[in-house]
Amino acid sequence: MQILLVGVVVLPLLGALAALLPAPPGLKGKNPDQAVLRHGVTVTGVVLAATVALAAGFDHAQPARMQATTDISWIPALGIRIHLGVDGISLPLVVMTALLTFLCALYSYFHMPTGPSPKAFVALLLVLEAGTLATFAVLDLMLFFLAFEMVLIPMYFLIARWGGAGKQAAAWKFILYTLLGSVVMLLGLLLIGVKSGTFDMVALATDNGPKAQLSHTVQLLAVLAIGIGLAVKSPMWPLHSWLPDAHTAAPTVGSVLLAGVLLKMGTYGFVRIALPITPEGMHTYAPYLAAFAAVGIIYGSLACLALVRKGAKGDLKRLIAYSSVGHMGFVLLGIASMTPTGVNGALFANIAHGLITGLLFFMVGALKDRTGTTDLDALAGTTGAALYGKAPRFGGLLAFGAVASLGLPGLAGFWGEMLAMFGAFRPAAGLSRPAFLTFMVLAGLGTLLTAAYLLLVVRRVCMGGTPHLAPTAPLGADGDPERPAADVPTPAPAVPDLARYEYAAWSPLAALTVLAGLWPAALLGLTDPAVQQLLGGGK
């Protein structure tokens, strides 16, 4: 188990180095580009297999205990250690990260985004995977910061070199926002380490450990600094403005990983660091975090409604990006409640959002490849995109993703949002219940607005027909019916249905969305004992 976890973190880095080397003659295939793309699929596939083996070997009877741990001194003078481990909170995120990265590599093998050499693309993808996996596996505050920052450079280049229109501006906005937030976060992490005498996250999470050295004032300052950095990555309103531009400009796989994995790093930091290590500071700021989360839910939904409105020239990719602001608002609301119910809901919503929004970004990218646009007015023109008629399987899967995203009971999106609102209904002792009831009502209104804009998307993109022809057109001199020019239909462009590689890349996400919706205990059984111990001060 220990070797498996180390391999999961290190193997993508070794794979990234290997991707930059020339392919051996016997493995080149048709051309070197194909060889390096196959290399990306192989490495991410091996990492996924290792995470599945890690999950299979995980002691499910003790999900609150850190397992597969490695603890080696790295910088003794600063007390920094290479400390790795997973529990019921981090294990699902590790598996989801490996799955999404593998599906992105598989999709790119058949549909490589336009840009420079595939060698650089595969290497950056693997470095990004290593950074995200390390973020969820490390148990040292300084290592967490390094892993947290490690993902920024590869994502910047994926957007700037393989993105679409406005890619340079979007990439710069992404890197500047996240770097500035990270600088502030580093100050908070250093404050905790200096005042407590350790950077060990496990030791700091126990009530009778080094955490006792952190005064109320220190906790307030630490939560404020760390929270700003995590809120940018989450993203929390009003620090979200980098997200729509980054999603709109990013290539398909960049959008999938940005929504499915990178956003989870911020919310995971709140659960792993802010809640257990600085509970007093978190208790003080919890109402403000919940207020920002509730406003973000409403804001994201209203922005999506404005984009889906007829004549607004709304971009479907941008719409899904704004929907992420609302969905992550539910995650932050659950965390702010500081209750087991709310935090479990937040962790469940994290996984659900990764699966569902990852699927939606895959499909929107494929829709752009098929039609040349993601403009909603162009997609829903005279006859509508009419995916049900032109590409029924594609249209059906897109509608499935939309109804899963709006939180339909029986699918994964329902449980996280419901539990987050239950947490707000009865927040932790000492938090203002009337205030949290107000936030819960706003979140409930957000679910209605979410259903409204997603159903409008389905109606405009999936439904539609052919123009009606006048049935009683007069006959011309040659005996053929004469039709007014306005009644002559323009042949609708063909929209290819799902290809085999798309089935392979997207079916696991759809299947897991259904499985998590019908059997939520599989995930909650992992997270709940770990959350109870985390909120109980290690007891």
XYZ file of C-alpha atoms in Angstrom:
539
model
C 0.000 0.000 0.000
C 2.827 2.373 0.871
C 4.600 1.622 -2.416
C 1.336 2.024 -4.333
C 0.716 5.538 -3.003
C 4.301 6.643 -3.654
C 4.056 5.167 -7.156
C 0.780 6.986 -7.818
C 2.462 10.329 -7.068
C 5.869 9.684 -8.675
C 4.936 7.686 -11.786
C 3.308 10.634 -13.659
C 6.495 12.680 -13.153
C 8.649 9.880 -14.542
C 6.172 9.501 -17.394
C 6.420 13.229 -18.145
C 10.203 12.973 -18.437
C 9.921 9.894 -20.639
C 7.412 11.653 -22.908
C 10.077 14.208 -23.853
C 12.540 11.516 -24.941
C 12.570 9.992 -28.460
C 10.321 6.948 -28.776
C 12.097 3.593 -29.240
C 11.955 2.447 -32.890
C 9.667 -0.485 -32.140
C 7.105 1.679 -30.331
C 6.718 4.545 -32.782
C 3.693 3.083 -34.528
C 2.575 5.109 -37.523
C 4.416 8.243 -36.389
C 6.158 9.716 -33.304
C 3.095 11.807 -32.403
C 0.966 8.705 -32.123
C 3.649 7.052 -30.003
C 3.761 9.849 -27.417
C -0.035 10.030 -27.209
C -0.107 6.268 -26.657
C 2.524 6.770 -23.969
C 0.208 9.245 -22.205
C -2.666 6.755 -22.269
C -0.405 3.996 -20.931
C 1.065 5.996 -18.043
C -2.283 7.447 -16.932
C -3.823 3.979 -17.273
C -1.168 2.458 -15.010
C -1.701 5.268 -12.471
C -5.456 4.628 -12.564
C -4.887 0.895 -12.037
C -2.628 1.703 -9.064
C -5.277 3.959 -7.490
C -7.920 1.259 -7.974
C -5.577 -1.233 -6.281
C -5.008 1.330 -3.508
C -8.767 1.669 -3.038
C -9.198 -2.116 -3.049
C -6.497 -2.549 -0.413
C -7.786 0.307 1.729
C -9.083 -0.817 5.126
C -12.713 0.233 4.761
C -13.357 -0.690 8.381
C -11.106 2.185 9.502
C -11.555 4.995 6.933
C -10.687 7.646 9.529
C -7.144 6.285 9.910
C -4.375 7.504 7.609
C -3.274 4.543 5.514
C -0.462 3.765 3.062
C 1.642 6.318 4.929
C 5.211 7.361 4.167
C 7.021 9.670 6.587
C 10.612 10.631 5.725
C 12.588 13.636 6.902
C 13.292 15.996 3.978
C 14.482 19.375 5.338
C 15.295 18.766 9.039
C 16.246 22.392 9.724
C 12.708 23.496 8.880
C 10.959 20.385 10.142
C 9.591 19.595 6.654
C 8.936 15.924 5.961
C 7.863 13.868 2.966
C 4.673 12.690 4.612
C 2.073 10.920 2.473
C -1.142 9.111 3.322
C -4.812 8.739 2.418
C -8.005 8.407 4.429
C -11.690 8.345 3.597
C -11.625 12.041 2.691
C -8.717 12.016 0.241
C -9.040 8.531 -1.306
C -12.123 9.321 -3.476
C -10.412 12.474 -4.786
C -7.253 10.534 -5.655
C -9.245 7.927 -7.599
C -11.333 10.560 -9.402
C -8.214 12.515 -10.387
C -6.592 9.410 -11.855
C -9.808 8.486 -13.695
C -10.381 11.923 -15.246
C -6.737 12.238 -16.327
C -6.829 8.806 -17.963
C -10.062 9.649 -19.804
C -8.524 12.942 -20.972
C -5.438 11.112 -22.269
C -7.639 8.547 -24.020
C -9.775 11.253 -25.613
C -6.676 13.174 -26.733
C -5.223 10.061 -28.366
C -8.106 10.078 -30.831
C -8.714 13.828 -30.861
C -5.564 15.794 -30.131
C -6.250 19.539 -29.664
C -4.724 21.892 -32.204
C -1.411 23.249 -31.016
C 2.304 22.540 -30.713
C 3.999 19.158 -30.377
C 2.062 16.366 -28.638
C 5.219 15.656 -26.633
C 4.835 18.857 -24.656
C 1.086 18.289 -24.325
C 1.490 14.801 -22.830
C 4.317 15.901 -20.541
C 2.274 18.830 -19.203
C -0.767 16.585 -18.714
C 1.293 14.151 -16.632
C 2.908 16.912 -14.547
C -0.569 18.282 -13.890
C -1.716 14.831 -12.768
C 1.283 14.445 -10.454
C 0.610 17.804 -8.820
C -3.080 17.168 -8.222
C -2.518 13.654 -6.875
C 0.208 14.940 -4.563
C -2.090 17.704 -3.276
C -4.596 15.107 -2.083
C -1.946 12.721 -0.697
C 0.567 14.911 1.184
C 0.277 15.486 4.926
C 2.814 18.294 5.356
C 1.754 21.929 5.000
C 4.806 22.930 2.949
C 4.476 19.929 0.645
C 0.804 20.783 0.258
C 1.760 24.279 -0.863
C 4.368 22.985 -3.324
C 1.934 20.465 -4.811
C -0.789 23.113 -4.874
C 1.486 25.387 -6.922
C 2.831 22.602 -9.115
C -0.352 22.447 -11.167
C -0.365 26.127 -12.145
C 2.399 26.080 -14.764
C 1.136 23.066 -16.767
C -2.419 24.422 -16.742
C -1.163 27.839 -17.864
C 0.592 26.309 -20.871
C -2.330 24.000 -21.712
C -4.548 27.079 -21.966
C -2.004 29.395 -23.612
C -0.681 26.948 -26.228
C -3.604 24.618 -26.977
C -6.557 26.896 -26.174
C -8.957 28.769 -28.409
C -9.796 32.443 -28.907
C -8.498 34.732 -26.161
C -6.220 32.022 -24.804
C -3.280 34.278 -23.897
C -5.366 36.723 -21.854
C -7.252 33.870 -20.146
C -4.019 32.050 -19.281
C -2.462 35.174 -17.786
C -5.602 35.909 -15.784
C -5.601 32.345 -14.451
C -1.958 32.402 -13.388
C -2.046 35.881 -11.839
C -5.186 35.267 -9.775
C -4.023 31.909 -8.467
C -0.435 32.993 -7.808
C -1.502 36.079 -5.867
C -3.878 33.963 -3.801
C -1.133 31.413 -3.190
C 1.311 34.028 -1.900
C -1.199 35.035 0.766
C -1.899 31.371 1.559
C 1.821 30.692 2.052
C 1.957 33.385 4.742
C -0.851 31.647 6.627
C 0.808 28.238 6.372
C 4.125 29.639 7.596
C 2.351 31.340 10.506
C 0.887 27.995 11.596
C 4.231 26.234 11.254
C 6.186 28.857 13.148
C 3.701 29.216 16.014
C 3.033 25.478 16.434
C 6.565 24.230 15.742
C 5.491 21.723 13.083
C 4.069 21.515 9.576
C 2.660 18.009 10.101
C -1.046 18.111 9.221
C -1.910 14.957 11.179
C -0.273 16.194 14.382
C -1.837 19.630 13.983
C -5.329 18.144 13.607
C -5.403 16.724 17.157
C -6.664 18.846 20.028
C -3.871 17.815 22.415
C -1.126 18.294 19.822
C 0.812 21.319 18.532
C -2.486 23.008 17.669
C -2.723 23.992 21.338
C 0.058 26.511 20.663
C -2.135 28.453 18.227
C -3.881 31.347 19.955
C -7.236 32.678 18.822
C -5.579 35.662 17.119
C -3.114 33.427 15.278
C -5.965 31.219 14.085
C -7.903 34.249 12.840
C -4.918 35.512 10.846
C -4.097 32.042 9.528
C -7.646 31.294 8.362
C -7.917 34.687 6.676
C -4.667 34.204 4.753
C -5.146 30.533 3.896
C -8.822 31.058 3.111
C -8.097 33.736 0.493
C -5.737 31.428 -1.376
C -8.135 28.497 -1.203
C -11.140 30.660 -2.129
C -9.473 31.766 -5.373
C -8.942 28.154 -6.427
C -12.378 26.965 -5.226
C -13.588 29.425 -6.827
C -15.622 31.545 -4.418
C -17.526 34.646 -5.462
C -16.209 37.346 -5.930
C -12.755 35.782 -6.557
C -14.069 33.679 -9.420
C -13.660 36.005 -12.387
C -10.669 34.107 -13.802
C -12.729 30.926 -14.181
C -15.137 31.696 -17.082
C -12.338 33.057 -19.282
C -10.064 30.102 -18.498
C -12.793 27.560 -19.256
C -13.884 29.283 -22.455
C -10.345 29.468 -23.839
C -9.027 26.113 -22.592
C -8.953 23.006 -24.791
C -11.528 20.346 -23.966
C -9.274 18.255 -21.735
C -8.050 21.423 -19.999
C -11.628 22.373 -19.126
C -12.369 18.848 -17.887
C -9.362 18.807 -15.547
C -9.841 22.409 -14.448
C -13.446 21.779 -13.401
C -13.117 18.154 -12.353
C -9.890 18.314 -10.372
C -8.305 21.743 -9.848
C -11.364 23.351 -8.269
C -11.448 20.512 -5.725
C -7.987 21.403 -4.463
C -9.307 24.611 -2.908
C -12.286 23.063 -1.144
C -10.144 20.095 -0.023
C -7.766 22.569 1.622
C -10.627 24.014 3.657
C -11.552 20.533 4.898
C -8.026 19.239 5.492
C -6.383 22.394 6.888
C -8.814 25.144 7.972
C -11.428 23.011 9.744
C -9.217 20.754 11.895
C -6.124 22.938 12.441
C -7.729 26.346 13.016
C -11.254 25.550 14.255
C -11.659 28.744 16.306
C -10.679 30.978 13.400
C -12.876 28.961 11.061
C -15.796 29.299 13.480
C -15.411 33.098 13.400
C -15.275 33.317 9.616
C -17.833 30.575 8.880
C -20.854 32.931 8.550
C -18.956 35.111 6.073
C -17.865 32.061 4.069
C -21.467 30.842 4.011
C -22.699 34.272 2.893
C -20.221 34.391 0.007
C -21.185 30.822 -0.906
C -24.922 31.652 -0.982
C -24.328 34.761 -3.076
C -22.167 32.679 -5.421
C -24.960 30.150 -5.876
C -27.438 32.852 -6.876
C -24.905 34.806 -8.934
C -23.799 31.750 -10.915
C -27.394 30.783 -11.677
C -28.401 34.294 -12.769
C -25.311 34.574 -14.977
C -26.258 31.287 -16.644
C -29.845 32.452 -17.148
C -28.528 35.608 -18.805
C -26.304 33.566 -21.114
C -29.026 31.119 -22.144
C -31.491 33.904 -22.985
C -32.390 34.116 -26.667
C -30.339 36.730 -28.484
C -27.718 36.997 -25.721
C -25.045 35.285 -27.847
C -24.215 33.166 -24.814
C -21.376 30.659 -25.011
C -22.318 27.159 -23.808
C -18.816 26.524 -22.467
C -18.912 29.783 -20.526
C -22.348 28.872 -19.187
C -21.064 25.610 -17.715
C -18.130 27.517 -16.205
C -20.526 29.882 -14.432
C -22.572 26.893 -13.305
C -19.429 25.649 -11.529
C -19.414 28.842 -9.445
C -22.894 27.950 -8.230
C -22.159 24.261 -7.666
C -18.987 24.977 -5.726
C -21.036 27.430 -3.652
C -22.914 24.414 -2.261
C -19.579 22.814 -1.350
C -18.443 25.939 0.511
C -21.836 26.259 2.236
C -21.540 22.692 3.537
C -18.017 23.357 4.818
C -19.112 26.620 6.469
C -21.810 24.801 8.463
C -18.974 22.986 10.324
C -21.234 19.973 10.889
C -20.630 16.355 9.850
C -23.718 16.495 7.656
C -22.604 19.636 5.839
C -18.970 18.592 5.401
C -20.000 15.146 4.131
C -22.327 16.876 1.699
C -19.478 19.117 0.552
C -17.194 16.145 -0.078
C -19.961 14.295 -1.921
C -20.747 17.374 -4.021
C -17.042 17.643 -4.877
C -17.025 14.174 -6.412
C -20.409 14.637 -8.105
C -19.339 17.934 -9.665
C -16.129 16.374 -10.962
C -17.997 13.538 -12.668
C -20.909 15.538 -14.074
C -19.129 18.721 -15.115
C -16.274 16.693 -16.551
C -18.815 14.892 -18.734
C -20.469 18.169 -19.764
C -17.171 19.785 -20.782
C -16.243 16.702 -22.786
C -19.543 16.928 -24.645
C -19.465 20.689 -25.214
C -15.964 20.376 -26.667
C -17.144 17.608 -28.969
C -20.182 19.680 -29.948
C -17.888 22.539 -30.951
C -15.820 20.145 -33.053
C -18.986 18.958 -34.800
C -20.678 22.321 -35.386
C -17.797 24.784 -35.222
C -19.383 26.851 -32.451
C -20.601 26.839 -28.857
C -22.706 29.989 -29.348
C -26.173 29.138 -28.073
C -27.942 31.356 -30.593
C -26.027 29.693 -33.432
C -26.703 26.218 -32.051
C -30.401 27.027 -31.579
C -30.953 28.792 -34.889
C -34.012 28.522 -37.134
C -34.435 24.821 -36.481
C -32.474 24.458 -33.262
C -29.469 22.209 -32.954
C -32.021 19.354 -32.830
C -29.527 16.861 -31.432
C -32.321 14.449 -30.588
C -33.041 14.108 -34.287
C -29.573 14.551 -35.789
C -27.462 12.702 -33.225
C -29.854 11.022 -30.759
C -27.228 9.318 -28.600
C -25.189 12.496 -28.331
C -28.291 14.558 -27.545
C -29.522 12.029 -25.004
C -26.203 11.969 -23.164
C -26.029 15.775 -23.144
C -29.535 15.926 -21.670
C -28.489 13.309 -19.082
C -25.540 15.469 -18.032
C -27.793 18.512 -17.755
C -30.407 16.842 -15.550
C -27.647 15.318 -13.407
C -26.136 18.777 -12.970
C -29.437 20.298 -11.859
C -29.591 17.797 -9.003
C -32.223 15.295 -10.122
C -32.892 12.764 -7.320
C -31.343 9.403 -8.117
C -28.235 10.948 -9.688
C -25.003 12.050 -8.010
C -25.721 15.784 -8.094
C -28.653 15.467 -5.691
C -27.044 14.167 -2.510
C -24.241 16.675 -2.051
C -26.464 19.720 -2.473
C -29.179 18.288 -0.229
C -26.727 17.425 2.574
C -25.051 20.832 2.301
C -28.431 22.514 2.799
C -29.233 20.163 5.697
C -25.943 21.248 7.279
C -26.977 24.892 6.898
C -30.391 24.088 8.385
C -28.748 23.156 11.698
C -25.189 24.576 11.758
C -22.562 23.929 14.424
C -23.101 25.221 17.938
C -22.358 28.911 18.269
C -23.160 29.770 14.654
C -26.204 31.962 13.983
C -29.003 29.661 12.927
C -31.216 32.435 11.467
C -28.339 33.547 9.252
C -27.684 29.998 8.060
C -31.393 29.422 7.461
C -31.307 32.477 5.205
C -28.328 31.020 3.350
C -30.160 27.712 3.031
C -33.185 29.446 1.497
C -30.936 31.240 -0.996
C -29.296 27.928 -1.871
C -32.733 26.381 -2.392
C -33.650 29.229 -4.722
C -30.400 28.552 -6.537
C -31.458 24.956 -7.217
C -34.636 26.241 -8.910
C -32.680 28.708 -11.040
C -30.203 25.953 -11.922
C -33.017 23.722 -13.119
C -34.398 26.617 -15.183
C -31.244 27.395 -17.139
C -30.214 23.781 -17.686
C -33.653 22.830 -19.000
C -33.488 25.857 -21.302
C -30.132 24.582 -22.574
C -31.658 21.181 -23.285
C -34.603 22.757 -25.076
C -32.472 25.037 -27.232
C -29.690 22.596 -28.079
C -31.333 19.176 -28.095
C -34.833 19.948 -29.362
C -35.902 21.377 -32.710
C -37.142 20.306 -36.119
C -37.060 21.139 -39.804
C -38.792 24.234 -41.241
C -42.407 23.718 -42.239
C -43.048 23.595 -46.017
C -46.236 25.071 -47.485
C -48.416 22.039 -48.322
C -50.526 23.810 -51.002
C -47.849 25.385 -53.176
C -49.099 26.214 -56.737
C -47.764 24.276 -59.738
C -45.292 25.923 -62.084
C -45.185 25.751 -65.881
C -43.173 22.529 -65.740
C -45.698 20.897 -63.445
C -43.442 21.062 -60.376
C -44.694 22.785 -57.266
C -43.546 26.351 -56.818
C -42.380 27.217 -53.333
C -41.817 30.695 -52.000
C -38.177 31.366 -51.236
C -38.958 31.660 -47.538
C -40.354 28.113 -47.507
C -37.328 26.480 -49.081
C -35.396 24.870 -46.235
C -31.667 25.109 -45.920
C -30.325 21.598 -45.497
C -29.230 21.189 -41.890
C -25.604 20.198 -41.486
C -25.094 16.629 -40.383
C -24.030 16.124 -36.776
C -22.117 12.869 -36.257
C -23.339 10.762 -33.372
C -21.134 9.327 -30.656
C -17.927 7.699 -31.853
C -16.479 4.606 -30.207
C -13.695 6.497 -28.451
C -16.269 8.946 -27.085
C -18.266 6.055 -25.680
C -15.090 4.795 -24.024
C -14.143 8.201 -22.581
C -17.580 9.289 -21.387
C -19.417 6.112 -20.342
C -17.482 5.719 -17.043
C -18.516 9.215 -15.956
C -22.176 8.593 -16.775
C -22.120 5.191 -15.050
C -20.492 6.560 -11.889
C -22.991 9.443 -11.825
C -25.823 6.915 -11.711
C -24.014 4.638 -9.248
C -23.260 7.454 -6.801
C -26.849 8.670 -7.077
C -28.381 5.266 -6.367
C -25.812 4.102 -3.810
C -24.555 7.190 -1.927
C -23.559 5.062 1.060
C -20.553 3.791 -0.880
C -18.989 7.252 -0.714
C -20.516 8.514 2.529
C -19.360 5.357 4.305
C -15.792 6.407 3.516
C -16.046 10.093 4.308
C -18.282 10.142 7.402
C -15.961 8.430 9.940
C -13.046 10.568 8.725
C -15.125 13.743 8.968
C -16.357 12.833 12.455
C -12.779 12.379 13.644
C -11.598 15.522 11.855
C -14.280 17.692 13.467
C -13.785 15.955 16.804
C -10.186 17.047 17.123
C -8.691 13.667 16.216
C -10.906 11.699 18.611
